[in-house]
Coordinates of C-alpha atoms in Angstrom, one line a residue:
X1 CA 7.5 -19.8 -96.2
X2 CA 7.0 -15.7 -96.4
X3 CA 10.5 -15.7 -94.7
X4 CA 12.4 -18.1 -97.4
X5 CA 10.8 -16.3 -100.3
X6 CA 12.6 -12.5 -98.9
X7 CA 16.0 -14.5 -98.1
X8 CA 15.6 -15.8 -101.5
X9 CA 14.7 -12.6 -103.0
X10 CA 17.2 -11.1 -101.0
X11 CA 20.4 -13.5 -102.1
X12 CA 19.2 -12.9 -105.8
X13 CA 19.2 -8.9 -105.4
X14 CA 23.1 -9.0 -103.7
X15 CA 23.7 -11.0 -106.5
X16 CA 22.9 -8.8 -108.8
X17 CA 24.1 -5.9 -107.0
X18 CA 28.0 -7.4 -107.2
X19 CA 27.5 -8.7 -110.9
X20 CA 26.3 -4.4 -111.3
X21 CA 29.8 -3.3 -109.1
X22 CA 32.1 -5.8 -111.4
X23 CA 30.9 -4.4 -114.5
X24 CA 30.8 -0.8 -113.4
X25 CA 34.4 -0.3 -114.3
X26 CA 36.1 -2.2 -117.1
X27 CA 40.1 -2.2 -117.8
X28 CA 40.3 -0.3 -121.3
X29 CA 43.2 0.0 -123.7
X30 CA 43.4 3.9 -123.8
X31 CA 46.1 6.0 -125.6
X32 CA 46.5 8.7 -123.3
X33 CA 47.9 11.9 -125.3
X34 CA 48.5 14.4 -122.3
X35 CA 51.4 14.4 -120.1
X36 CA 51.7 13.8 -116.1
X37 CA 53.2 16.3 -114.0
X38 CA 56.1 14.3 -113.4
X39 CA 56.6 14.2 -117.0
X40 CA 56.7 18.1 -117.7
X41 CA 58.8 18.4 -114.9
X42 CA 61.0 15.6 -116.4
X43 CA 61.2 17.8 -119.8
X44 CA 62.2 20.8 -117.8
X45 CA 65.0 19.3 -116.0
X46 CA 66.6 18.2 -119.4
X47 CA 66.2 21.4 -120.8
X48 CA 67.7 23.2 -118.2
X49 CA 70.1 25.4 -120.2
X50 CA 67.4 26.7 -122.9
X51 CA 64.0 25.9 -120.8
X52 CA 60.7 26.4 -122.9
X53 CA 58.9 27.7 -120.5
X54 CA 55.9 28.5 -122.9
X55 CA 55.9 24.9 -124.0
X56 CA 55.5 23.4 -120.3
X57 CA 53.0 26.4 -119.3
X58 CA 51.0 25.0 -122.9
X59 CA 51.1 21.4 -121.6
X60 CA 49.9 22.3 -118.3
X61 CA 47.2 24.2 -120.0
X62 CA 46.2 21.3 -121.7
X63 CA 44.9 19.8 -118.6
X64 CA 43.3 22.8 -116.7
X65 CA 46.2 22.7 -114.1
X66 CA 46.2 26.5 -114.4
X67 CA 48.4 27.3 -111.6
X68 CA 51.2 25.7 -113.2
X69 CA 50.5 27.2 -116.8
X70 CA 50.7 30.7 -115.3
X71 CA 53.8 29.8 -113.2
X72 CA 55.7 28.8 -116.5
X73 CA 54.1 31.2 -118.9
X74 CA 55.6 34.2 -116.1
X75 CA 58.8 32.2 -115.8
X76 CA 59.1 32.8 -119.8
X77 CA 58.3 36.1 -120.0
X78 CA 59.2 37.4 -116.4
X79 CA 56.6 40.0 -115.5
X80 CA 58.0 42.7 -113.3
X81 CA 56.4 43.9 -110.1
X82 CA 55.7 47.3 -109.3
X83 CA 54.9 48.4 -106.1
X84 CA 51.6 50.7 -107.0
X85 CA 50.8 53.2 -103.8
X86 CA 47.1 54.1 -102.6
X87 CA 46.9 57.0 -104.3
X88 CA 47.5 55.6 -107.7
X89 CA 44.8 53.1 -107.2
X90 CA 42.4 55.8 -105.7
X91 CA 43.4 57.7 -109.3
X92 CA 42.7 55.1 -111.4
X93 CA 39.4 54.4 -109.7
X94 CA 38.4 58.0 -110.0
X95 CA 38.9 57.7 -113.9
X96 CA 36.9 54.4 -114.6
X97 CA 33.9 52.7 -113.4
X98 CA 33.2 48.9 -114.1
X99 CA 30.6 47.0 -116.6
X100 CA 29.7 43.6 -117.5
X101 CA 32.3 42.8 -120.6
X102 CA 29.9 40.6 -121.8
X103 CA 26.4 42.9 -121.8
X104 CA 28.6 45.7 -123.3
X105 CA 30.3 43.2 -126.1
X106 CA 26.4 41.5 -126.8
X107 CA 25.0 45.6 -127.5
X108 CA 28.5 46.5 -130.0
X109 CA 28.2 43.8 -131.8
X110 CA 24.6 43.9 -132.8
X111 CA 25.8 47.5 -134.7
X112 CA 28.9 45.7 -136.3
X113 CA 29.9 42.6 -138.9
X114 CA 33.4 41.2 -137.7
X115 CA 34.2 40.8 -133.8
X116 CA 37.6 39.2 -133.3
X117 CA 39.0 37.9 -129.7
X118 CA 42.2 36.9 -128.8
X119 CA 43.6 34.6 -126.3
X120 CA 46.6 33.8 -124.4
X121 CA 47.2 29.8 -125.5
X122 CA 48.3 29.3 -121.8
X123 CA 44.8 30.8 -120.2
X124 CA 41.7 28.2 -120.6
X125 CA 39.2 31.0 -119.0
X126 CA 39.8 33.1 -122.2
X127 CA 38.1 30.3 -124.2
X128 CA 35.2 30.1 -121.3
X129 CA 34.5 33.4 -121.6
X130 CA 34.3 33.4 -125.4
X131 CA 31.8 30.3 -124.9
X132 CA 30.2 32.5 -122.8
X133 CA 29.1 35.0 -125.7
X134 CA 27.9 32.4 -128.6
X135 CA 25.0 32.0 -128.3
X136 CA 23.9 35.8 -127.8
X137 CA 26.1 36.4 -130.7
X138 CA 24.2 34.3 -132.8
X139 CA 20.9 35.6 -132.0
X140 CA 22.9 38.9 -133.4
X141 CA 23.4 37.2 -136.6
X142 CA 27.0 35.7 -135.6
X143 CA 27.0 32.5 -137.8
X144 CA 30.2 31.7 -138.7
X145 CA 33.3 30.9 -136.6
X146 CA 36.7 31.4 -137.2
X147 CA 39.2 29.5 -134.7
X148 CA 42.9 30.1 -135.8
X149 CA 44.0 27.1 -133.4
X150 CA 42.3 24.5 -136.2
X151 CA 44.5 22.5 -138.5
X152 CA 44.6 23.8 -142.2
X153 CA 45.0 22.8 -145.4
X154 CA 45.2 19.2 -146.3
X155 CA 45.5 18.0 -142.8
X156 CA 42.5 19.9 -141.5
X157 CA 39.5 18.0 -139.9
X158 CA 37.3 18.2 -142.6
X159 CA 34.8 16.0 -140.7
X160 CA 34.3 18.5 -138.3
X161 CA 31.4 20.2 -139.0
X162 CA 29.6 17.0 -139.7
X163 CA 30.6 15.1 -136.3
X164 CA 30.2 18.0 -134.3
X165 CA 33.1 17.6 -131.9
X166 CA 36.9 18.3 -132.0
X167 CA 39.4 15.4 -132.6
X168 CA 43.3 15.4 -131.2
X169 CA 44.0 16.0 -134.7
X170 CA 41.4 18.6 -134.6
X171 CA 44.3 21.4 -134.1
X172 CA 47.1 22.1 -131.1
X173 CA 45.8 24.4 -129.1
X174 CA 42.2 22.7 -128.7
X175 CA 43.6 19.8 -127.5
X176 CA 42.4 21.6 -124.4
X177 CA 38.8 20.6 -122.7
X178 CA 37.5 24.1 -122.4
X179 CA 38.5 25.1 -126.2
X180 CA 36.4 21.5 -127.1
X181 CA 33.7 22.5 -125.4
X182 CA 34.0 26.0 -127.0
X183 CA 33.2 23.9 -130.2
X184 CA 31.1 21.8 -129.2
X185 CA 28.3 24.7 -128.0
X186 CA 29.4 26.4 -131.3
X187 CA 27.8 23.5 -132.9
X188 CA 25.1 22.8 -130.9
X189 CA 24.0 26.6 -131.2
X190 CA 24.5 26.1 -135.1
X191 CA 27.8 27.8 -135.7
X192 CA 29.5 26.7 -139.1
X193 CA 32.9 26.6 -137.9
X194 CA 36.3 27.3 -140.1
X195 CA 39.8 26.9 -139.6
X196 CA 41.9 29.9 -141.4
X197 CA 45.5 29.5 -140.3
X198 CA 48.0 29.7 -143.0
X199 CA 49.2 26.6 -144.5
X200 CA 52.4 27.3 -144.8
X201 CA 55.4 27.9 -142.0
X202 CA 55.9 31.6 -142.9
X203 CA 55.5 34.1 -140.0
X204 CA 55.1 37.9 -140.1
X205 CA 53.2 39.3 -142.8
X206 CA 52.6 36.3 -145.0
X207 CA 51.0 34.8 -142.3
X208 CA 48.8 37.8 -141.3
X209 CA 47.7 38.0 -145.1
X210 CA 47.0 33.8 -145.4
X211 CA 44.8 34.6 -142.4
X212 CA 43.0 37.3 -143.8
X213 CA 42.6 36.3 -147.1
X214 CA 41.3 32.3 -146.1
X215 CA 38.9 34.2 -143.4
X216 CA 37.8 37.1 -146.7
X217 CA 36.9 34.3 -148.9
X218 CA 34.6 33.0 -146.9
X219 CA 32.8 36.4 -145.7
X220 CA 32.3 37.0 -149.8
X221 CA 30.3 33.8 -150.0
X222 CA 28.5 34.3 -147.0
X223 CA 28.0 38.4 -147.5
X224 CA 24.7 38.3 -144.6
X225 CA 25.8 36.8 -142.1
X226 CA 28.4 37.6 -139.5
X227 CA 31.6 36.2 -138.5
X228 CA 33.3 35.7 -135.2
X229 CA 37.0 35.1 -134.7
X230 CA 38.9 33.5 -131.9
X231 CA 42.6 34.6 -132.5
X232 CA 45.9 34.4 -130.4
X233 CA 47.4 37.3 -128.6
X234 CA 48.5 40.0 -131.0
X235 CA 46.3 39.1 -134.3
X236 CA 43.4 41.0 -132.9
X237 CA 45.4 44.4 -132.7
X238 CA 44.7 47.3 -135.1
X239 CA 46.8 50.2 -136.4
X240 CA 50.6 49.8 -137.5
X241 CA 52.2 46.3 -135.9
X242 CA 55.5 46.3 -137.3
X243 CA 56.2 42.6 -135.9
X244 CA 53.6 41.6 -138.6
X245 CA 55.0 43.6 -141.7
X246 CA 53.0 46.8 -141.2
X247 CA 49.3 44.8 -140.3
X248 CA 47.9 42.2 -138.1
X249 CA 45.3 39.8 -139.2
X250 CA 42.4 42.4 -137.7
X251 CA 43.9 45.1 -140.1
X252 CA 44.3 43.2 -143.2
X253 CA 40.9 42.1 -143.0
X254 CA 39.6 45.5 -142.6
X255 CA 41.5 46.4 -145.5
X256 CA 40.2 43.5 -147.6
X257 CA 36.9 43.7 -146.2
X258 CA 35.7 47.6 -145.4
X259 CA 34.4 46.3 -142.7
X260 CA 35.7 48.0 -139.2
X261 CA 36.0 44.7 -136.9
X262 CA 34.9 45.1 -133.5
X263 CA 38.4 44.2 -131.6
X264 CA 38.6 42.7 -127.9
X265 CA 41.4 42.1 -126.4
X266 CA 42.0 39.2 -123.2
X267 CA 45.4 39.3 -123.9
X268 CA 47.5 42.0 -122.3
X269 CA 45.9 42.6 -119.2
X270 CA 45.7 39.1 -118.2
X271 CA 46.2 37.3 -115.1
X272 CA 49.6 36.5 -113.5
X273 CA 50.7 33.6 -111.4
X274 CA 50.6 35.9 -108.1
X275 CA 48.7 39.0 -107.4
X276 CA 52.4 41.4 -107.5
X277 CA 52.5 41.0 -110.8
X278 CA 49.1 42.4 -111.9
X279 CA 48.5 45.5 -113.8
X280 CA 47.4 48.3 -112.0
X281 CA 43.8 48.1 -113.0
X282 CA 43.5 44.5 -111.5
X283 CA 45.3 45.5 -108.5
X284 CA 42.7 48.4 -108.2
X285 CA 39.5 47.3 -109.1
X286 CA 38.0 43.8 -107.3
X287 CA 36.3 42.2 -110.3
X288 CA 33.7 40.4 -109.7
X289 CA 33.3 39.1 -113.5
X290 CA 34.4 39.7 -117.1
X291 CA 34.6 43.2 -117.2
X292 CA 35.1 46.4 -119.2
X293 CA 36.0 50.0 -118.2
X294 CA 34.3 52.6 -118.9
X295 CA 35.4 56.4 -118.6
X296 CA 33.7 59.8 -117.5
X297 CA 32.2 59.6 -121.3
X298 CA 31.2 56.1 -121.3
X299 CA 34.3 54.9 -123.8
X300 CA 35.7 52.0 -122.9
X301 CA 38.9 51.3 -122.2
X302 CA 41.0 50.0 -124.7
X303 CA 44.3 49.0 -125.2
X304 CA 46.6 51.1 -126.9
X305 CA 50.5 51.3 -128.0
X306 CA 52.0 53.7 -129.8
X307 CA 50.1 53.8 -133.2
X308 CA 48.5 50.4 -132.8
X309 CA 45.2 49.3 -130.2
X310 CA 42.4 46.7 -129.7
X311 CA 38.8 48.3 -129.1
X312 CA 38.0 47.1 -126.0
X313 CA 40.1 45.3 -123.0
X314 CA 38.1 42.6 -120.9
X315 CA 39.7 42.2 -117.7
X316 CA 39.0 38.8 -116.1
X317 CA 39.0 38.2 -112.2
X318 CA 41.5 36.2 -110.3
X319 CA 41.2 33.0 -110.3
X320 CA 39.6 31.4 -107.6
X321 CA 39.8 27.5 -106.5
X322 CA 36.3 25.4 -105.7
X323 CA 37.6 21.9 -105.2
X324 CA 41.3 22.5 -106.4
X325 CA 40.1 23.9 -109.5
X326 CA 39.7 27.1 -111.0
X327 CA 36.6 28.5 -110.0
X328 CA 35.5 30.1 -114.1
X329 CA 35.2 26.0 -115.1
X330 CA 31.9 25.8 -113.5
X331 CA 30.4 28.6 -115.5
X332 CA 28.1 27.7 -118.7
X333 CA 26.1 25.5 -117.1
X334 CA 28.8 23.4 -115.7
X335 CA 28.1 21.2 -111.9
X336 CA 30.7 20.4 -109.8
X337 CA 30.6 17.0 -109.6
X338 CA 32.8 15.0 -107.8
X339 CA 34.1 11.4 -108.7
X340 CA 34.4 8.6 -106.7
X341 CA 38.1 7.2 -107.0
X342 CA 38.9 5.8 -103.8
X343 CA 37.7 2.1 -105.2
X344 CA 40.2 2.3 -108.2
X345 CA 42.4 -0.6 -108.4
X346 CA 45.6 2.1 -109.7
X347 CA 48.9 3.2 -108.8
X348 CA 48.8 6.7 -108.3
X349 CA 49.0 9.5 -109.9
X350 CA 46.4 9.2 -112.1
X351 CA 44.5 11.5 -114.6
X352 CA 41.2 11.1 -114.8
X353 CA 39.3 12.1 -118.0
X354 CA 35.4 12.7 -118.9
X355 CA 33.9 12.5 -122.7
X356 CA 30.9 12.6 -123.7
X357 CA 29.1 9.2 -124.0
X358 CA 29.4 7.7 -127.4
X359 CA 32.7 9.6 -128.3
X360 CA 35.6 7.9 -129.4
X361 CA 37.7 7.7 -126.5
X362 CA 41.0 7.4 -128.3
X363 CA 40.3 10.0 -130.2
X364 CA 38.0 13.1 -128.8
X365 CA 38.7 15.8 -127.1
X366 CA 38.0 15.0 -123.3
X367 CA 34.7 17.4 -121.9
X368 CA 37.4 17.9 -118.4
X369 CA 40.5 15.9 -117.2
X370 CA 42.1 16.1 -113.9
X371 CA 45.4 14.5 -112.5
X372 CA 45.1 12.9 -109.1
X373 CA 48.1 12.5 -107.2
X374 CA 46.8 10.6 -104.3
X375 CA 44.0 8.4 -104.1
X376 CA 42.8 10.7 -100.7
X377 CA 42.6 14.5 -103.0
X378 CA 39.8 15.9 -104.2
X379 CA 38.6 14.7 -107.8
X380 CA 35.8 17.1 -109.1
X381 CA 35.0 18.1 -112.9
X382 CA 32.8 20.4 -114.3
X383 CA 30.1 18.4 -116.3
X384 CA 27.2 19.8 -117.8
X385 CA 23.6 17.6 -117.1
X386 CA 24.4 14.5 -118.8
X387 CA 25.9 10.6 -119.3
X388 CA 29.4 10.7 -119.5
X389 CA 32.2 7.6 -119.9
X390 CA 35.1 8.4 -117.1
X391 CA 38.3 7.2 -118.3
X392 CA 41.2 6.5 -115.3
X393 CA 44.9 5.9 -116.1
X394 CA 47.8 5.7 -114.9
X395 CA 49.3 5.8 -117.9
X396 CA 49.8 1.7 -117.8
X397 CA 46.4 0.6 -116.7
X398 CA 43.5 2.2 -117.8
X399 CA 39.9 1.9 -116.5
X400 CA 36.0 3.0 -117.2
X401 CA 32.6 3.5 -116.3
X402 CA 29.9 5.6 -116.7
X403 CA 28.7 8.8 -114.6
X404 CA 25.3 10.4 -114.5
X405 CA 24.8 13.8 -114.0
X406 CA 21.2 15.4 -113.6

């Protein structure tokens, strides 16, 4: 009797178990808004006479395959290699010792009101590090937050705030999972986040003064707190910038404000699709982490051209690859998880996308997304401790199920 009871037990539980395996993953219908490999490469082909390079090297981006946005980002603006000899790097590392960017950037700001951070659109570890610094900075009094990439005017995401994550129609550039999750710490620190681009289509100075003046109004409302603002490339500069009528953004709103902004650039020393087209001080010094330089008189090292500079450079290291990804994604309390995909039912290539569990998929921005060309390749993302809804496609079929991460 004892033995029919555990093979009757037993036939129940394997029943179970394969009603539990055929609902793990469900087919879904999912919109997918980021483009394959194949596709880019498709674009590229067409546009062979007049390639926009910056435009595949954006799209890449968009997916954290950040070999390929640094290879197209280069092939548009074709850095040139310079053979540097010993003794220049010796000199350079006479002149200059290292520092942790972000201890040195926590202690400035604490003495200042405005810090302002650029990026390089192409370069997701820019928006890591940022991340990085929250929620310091708001122990420091940082409250508000100022991203340029957020829709404005009557299209922004007005809901934003309120829901707590980014949309796709949240802006362009954070269609990217490491500028989401930029936003969504921000909010979960207690940031009150703001979009200031302009609202028209003017460039050059117009633009510089919407900028300023959408970012002013806010700081006379808010007059004890401070703001942090998360610019692109040559917004953050100081001095004269004649390719913005006379004054970037970070000028204006010193001149509107009286406020001297604490300027940090990620921009112009940044990393390169191979190691011969570094800058000297990458090539020279083996960084470890986010740093800054410091000289003989503890001033750090800023950049400066002709009449115009940023305070203080952060040079990032290379790029390193855990799992076929880039090794800065598993920083902010991020796990290298890996996903099961050899039971997926799919033609391959496939992306494979994570959101956060009770997120629209069809309309937030995922937490990390992969592609997978072969059902054999690695297929890890960096996922904080939590529940999260995976989201397979193929761009025909689409599939889910849910992944735990403790």
């Amino acid at each position: 009797m004892a033995n029919k009871t555990i093979y009757f037990v037993t036939i129940i539980l394997f029943f179970i178990s394969c009603k539990s395996i055929r609902n793990e993953k469900k087919d879904i219908a999912f919109n997918n808004k980021y483009k394959f490999k194949a596709e880019i490469e498709s674009e590229s082909k067409k546009d062979a006479l007049e390639p926009d390079f910056q435009s595949y090297a954006t799209e890449y981006s968009f997916k954290t395959d950040h070999k390929n946005a640094l290879k197209y980002w280069d092939l548009e603006f074709t850095p040139k290699i310079i053979g540097y000899n010993q003794f220049q790097f010796d000199s350079i590392k006479n002149l200059y010792e290292t520092a942790k960017a972000k201890d040195y950037i926590l202690n400035q700001s604490k003495e200042n009101k405005i810090v302002i951070i650029n990026e390089s659109h192409h370069n997701a570890s820019h928006r890591v590090f940022t991340e990085s610094l929250l929620k310091e900075l708001f122990n420091n009094g940082y409250k508000n937050l100022f991203l340029e990439a957020l829709t404005n005017g009557d299209k922004k995401d007005s809901l934003l705030n309120s829901r707590k994550y980014p949309i796709q129609n949240s802006g362009y550039y954070t269609k990217n999972p490491q500028f989401g999750n930029l936003i969504r710490t921000a909010k979960e620190i207690g940031y009150t986040i703001y979009p200031y681009e302009t609202t028209g289509n003017e460039g050059g100075a117009k633009r510089e003064i919407d900028q300023a003046n959408n970012i002013y109004k806010i700081i006379k409302e808010k007059p004890s707190e401070k703001n942090l603002i998360h610019c692109g490339s040559g917004h953050a500069i100081e001095g004269n910038v004649s390719f913005f009528g006379g004054l970037s953004l970070a000028g204006r709103l010193h001149k509107l404000t009286g406020i001297n902004p604490l300027t940090i650039d990620q921009v112009f020393y940044s990393e390169k699709s191979t190691f011969d087209y570094s800058n000297i001080f990458v090539q020279s010094f083996d960084f470890k982490h986010p740093s800054i330089l410091l000289d003989k008189n503890s001033n750090p090292f800023a950049y400066k051209n002709n009449d115009r500079w940023i305070d203080i450079v952060v040079f990032h290291p290379l790029t390193k690859y855990i799992s076929n990804r880039p090794n800065w994604l598993f920083e902010n309390g991020n796990n290298n998880v890996a996903i099961n995909i050899s039971n997926l039912n799919l033609d391959f290539p496939i992306m494979i996308f994570a959101y956060n569990k009770g997120e629209n998929l069809n309309a937030s921005i995922p937490i990390d997304v992969i592609e997978i060309e072969y059902k054999t390749d690695y297929c890890n993302l960096a996922l904080k401790n939590g529940t999260y809804e995976i989201v397979a496609t193929n761009g025909t079929m689409s599939v889910k199920f849910e992944q735990k991460v403790k």
